[in-house]
Coordinates of C-alpha atoms in Angstrom, one line a residue:
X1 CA -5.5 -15.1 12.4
X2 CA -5.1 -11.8 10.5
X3 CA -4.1 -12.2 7.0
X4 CA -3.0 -9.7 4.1
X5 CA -3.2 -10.9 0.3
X6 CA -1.4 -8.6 -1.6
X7 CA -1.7 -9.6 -5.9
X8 CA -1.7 -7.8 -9.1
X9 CA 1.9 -7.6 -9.6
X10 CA 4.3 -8.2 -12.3
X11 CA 6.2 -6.9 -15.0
X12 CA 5.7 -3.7 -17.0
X13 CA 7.3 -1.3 -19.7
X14 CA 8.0 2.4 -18.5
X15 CA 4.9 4.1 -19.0
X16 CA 2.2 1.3 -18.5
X17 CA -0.2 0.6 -15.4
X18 CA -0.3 -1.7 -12.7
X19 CA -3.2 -2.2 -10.2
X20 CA -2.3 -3.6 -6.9
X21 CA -5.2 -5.6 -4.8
X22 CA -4.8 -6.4 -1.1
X23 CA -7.6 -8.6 0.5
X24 CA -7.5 -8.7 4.5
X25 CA -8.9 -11.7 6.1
X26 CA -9.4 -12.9 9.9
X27 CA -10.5 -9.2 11.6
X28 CA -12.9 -6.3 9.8
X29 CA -10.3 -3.5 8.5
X30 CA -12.8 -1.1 7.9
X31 CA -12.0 1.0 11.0
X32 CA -8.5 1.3 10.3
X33 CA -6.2 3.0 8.3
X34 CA -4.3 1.2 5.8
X35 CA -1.2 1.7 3.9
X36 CA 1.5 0.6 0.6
X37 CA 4.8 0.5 1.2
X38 CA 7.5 -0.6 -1.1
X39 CA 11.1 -1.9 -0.9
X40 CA 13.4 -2.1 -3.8
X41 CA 17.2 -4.1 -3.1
X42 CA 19.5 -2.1 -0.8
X43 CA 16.9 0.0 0.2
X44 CA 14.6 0.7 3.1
X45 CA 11.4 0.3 3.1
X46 CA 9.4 3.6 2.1
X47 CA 5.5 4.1 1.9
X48 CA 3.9 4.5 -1.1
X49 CA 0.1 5.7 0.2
X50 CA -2.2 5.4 2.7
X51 CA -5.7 5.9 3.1
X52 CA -7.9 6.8 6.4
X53 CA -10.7 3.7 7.4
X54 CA -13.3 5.9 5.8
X55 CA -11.5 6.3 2.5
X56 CA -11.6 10.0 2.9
X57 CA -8.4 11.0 4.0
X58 CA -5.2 10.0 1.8
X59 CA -1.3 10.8 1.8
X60 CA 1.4 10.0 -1.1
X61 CA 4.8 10.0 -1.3
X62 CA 5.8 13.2 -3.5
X63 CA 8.1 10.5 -5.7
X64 CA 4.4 9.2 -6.3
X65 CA 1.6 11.9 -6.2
X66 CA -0.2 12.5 -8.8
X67 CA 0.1 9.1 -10.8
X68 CA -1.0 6.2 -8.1
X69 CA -4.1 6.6 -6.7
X70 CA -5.1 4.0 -3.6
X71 CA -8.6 3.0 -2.3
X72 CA -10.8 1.0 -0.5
X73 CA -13.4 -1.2 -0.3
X74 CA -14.4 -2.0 3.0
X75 CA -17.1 -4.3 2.3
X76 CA -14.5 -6.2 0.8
X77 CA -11.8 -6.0 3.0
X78 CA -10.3 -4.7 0.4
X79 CA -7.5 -1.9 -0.5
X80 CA -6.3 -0.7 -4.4
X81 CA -3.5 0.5 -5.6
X82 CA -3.6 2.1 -9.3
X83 CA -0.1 2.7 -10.8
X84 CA -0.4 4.7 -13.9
X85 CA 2.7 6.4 -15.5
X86 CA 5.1 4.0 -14.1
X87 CA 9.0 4.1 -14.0
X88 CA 11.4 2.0 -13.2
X89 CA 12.5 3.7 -10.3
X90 CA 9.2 2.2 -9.3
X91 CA 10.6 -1.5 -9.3
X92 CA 10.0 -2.8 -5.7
X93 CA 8.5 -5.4 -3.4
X94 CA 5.5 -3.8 -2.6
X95 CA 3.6 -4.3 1.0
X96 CA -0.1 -3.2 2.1
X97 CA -0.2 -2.9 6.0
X98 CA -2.7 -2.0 8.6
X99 CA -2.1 0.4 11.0
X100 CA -2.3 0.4 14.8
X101 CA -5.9 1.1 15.7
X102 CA -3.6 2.9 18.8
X103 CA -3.1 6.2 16.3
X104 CA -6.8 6.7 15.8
X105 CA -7.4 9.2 12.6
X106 CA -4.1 10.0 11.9
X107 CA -2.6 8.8 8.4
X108 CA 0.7 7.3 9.8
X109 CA 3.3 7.3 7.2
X110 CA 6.4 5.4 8.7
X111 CA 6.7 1.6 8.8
X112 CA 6.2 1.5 12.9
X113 CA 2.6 2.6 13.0
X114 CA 1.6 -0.6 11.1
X115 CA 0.8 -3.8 12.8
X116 CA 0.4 -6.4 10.3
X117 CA 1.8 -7.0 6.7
X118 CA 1.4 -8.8 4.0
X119 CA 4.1 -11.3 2.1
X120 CA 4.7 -8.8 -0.7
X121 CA 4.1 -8.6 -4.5
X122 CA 6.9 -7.9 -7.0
X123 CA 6.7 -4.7 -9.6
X124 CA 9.1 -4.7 -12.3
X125 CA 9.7 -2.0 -14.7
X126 CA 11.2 -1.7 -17.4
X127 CA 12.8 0.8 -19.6

């Protein structure tokens, strides 16, 4: 059974860091691309990052780039997320995901290239 562990959440002033684990369990990730995703109340689902199965390729949102940074470890099974600078516009649920083998190399950045999910790991920031 495939399983995603997201942890490392919790609450933060404006300004501080986070750093978000996710630990995959039941299949070997390390050939597929993974992704963050957040949702904050009344509002969709968006991605945060993604990273190619090698760790070489990456994407961020633009509300995002330049102060998250997300990697890998696939010995571990393992994906990171680091949150510096954070906001509280950055307050969310936030998901990692695998994507669908089906898409190959390409960095998908919507939530229907991703198969499985994990439960979710609150951020809170405040001002």
């Amino acid at each position: 059974q495939v399983q995603l562990v997201e942890s490392g959440g919790g609450l933060v002033q404006a300004g501080g860091s986070l750093t978000l684990s996710c630990a995959a369990s039941g299949r070997t990730f390390s050939d597929y691309a993974m992704g963050w995703f957040r949702q904050a109340p009344g509002k969709e689902r968006e991605i945060v990052a993604a990273i190619s199965w090698s760790g070489g390729g990456t994407y961020y949102a633009d509300s995002v780039r330049g102060r998250f940074t997300i990697s890998r470890d696939n010995a571990k099974n393992t994906v990171y997320l680091q949150m510096n600078s954070l906001k509280p516009d950055d307050t969310a649920v936030y998901y990692c995901a695998v994507q669908n083998p089906a898409y190959g190399t390409i960095i998908v950045i919507n939530t229907h290239g991703y198969e499985y999910w994990g439960q979710g790991t609150q951020v809170t920031v405040s001002s």
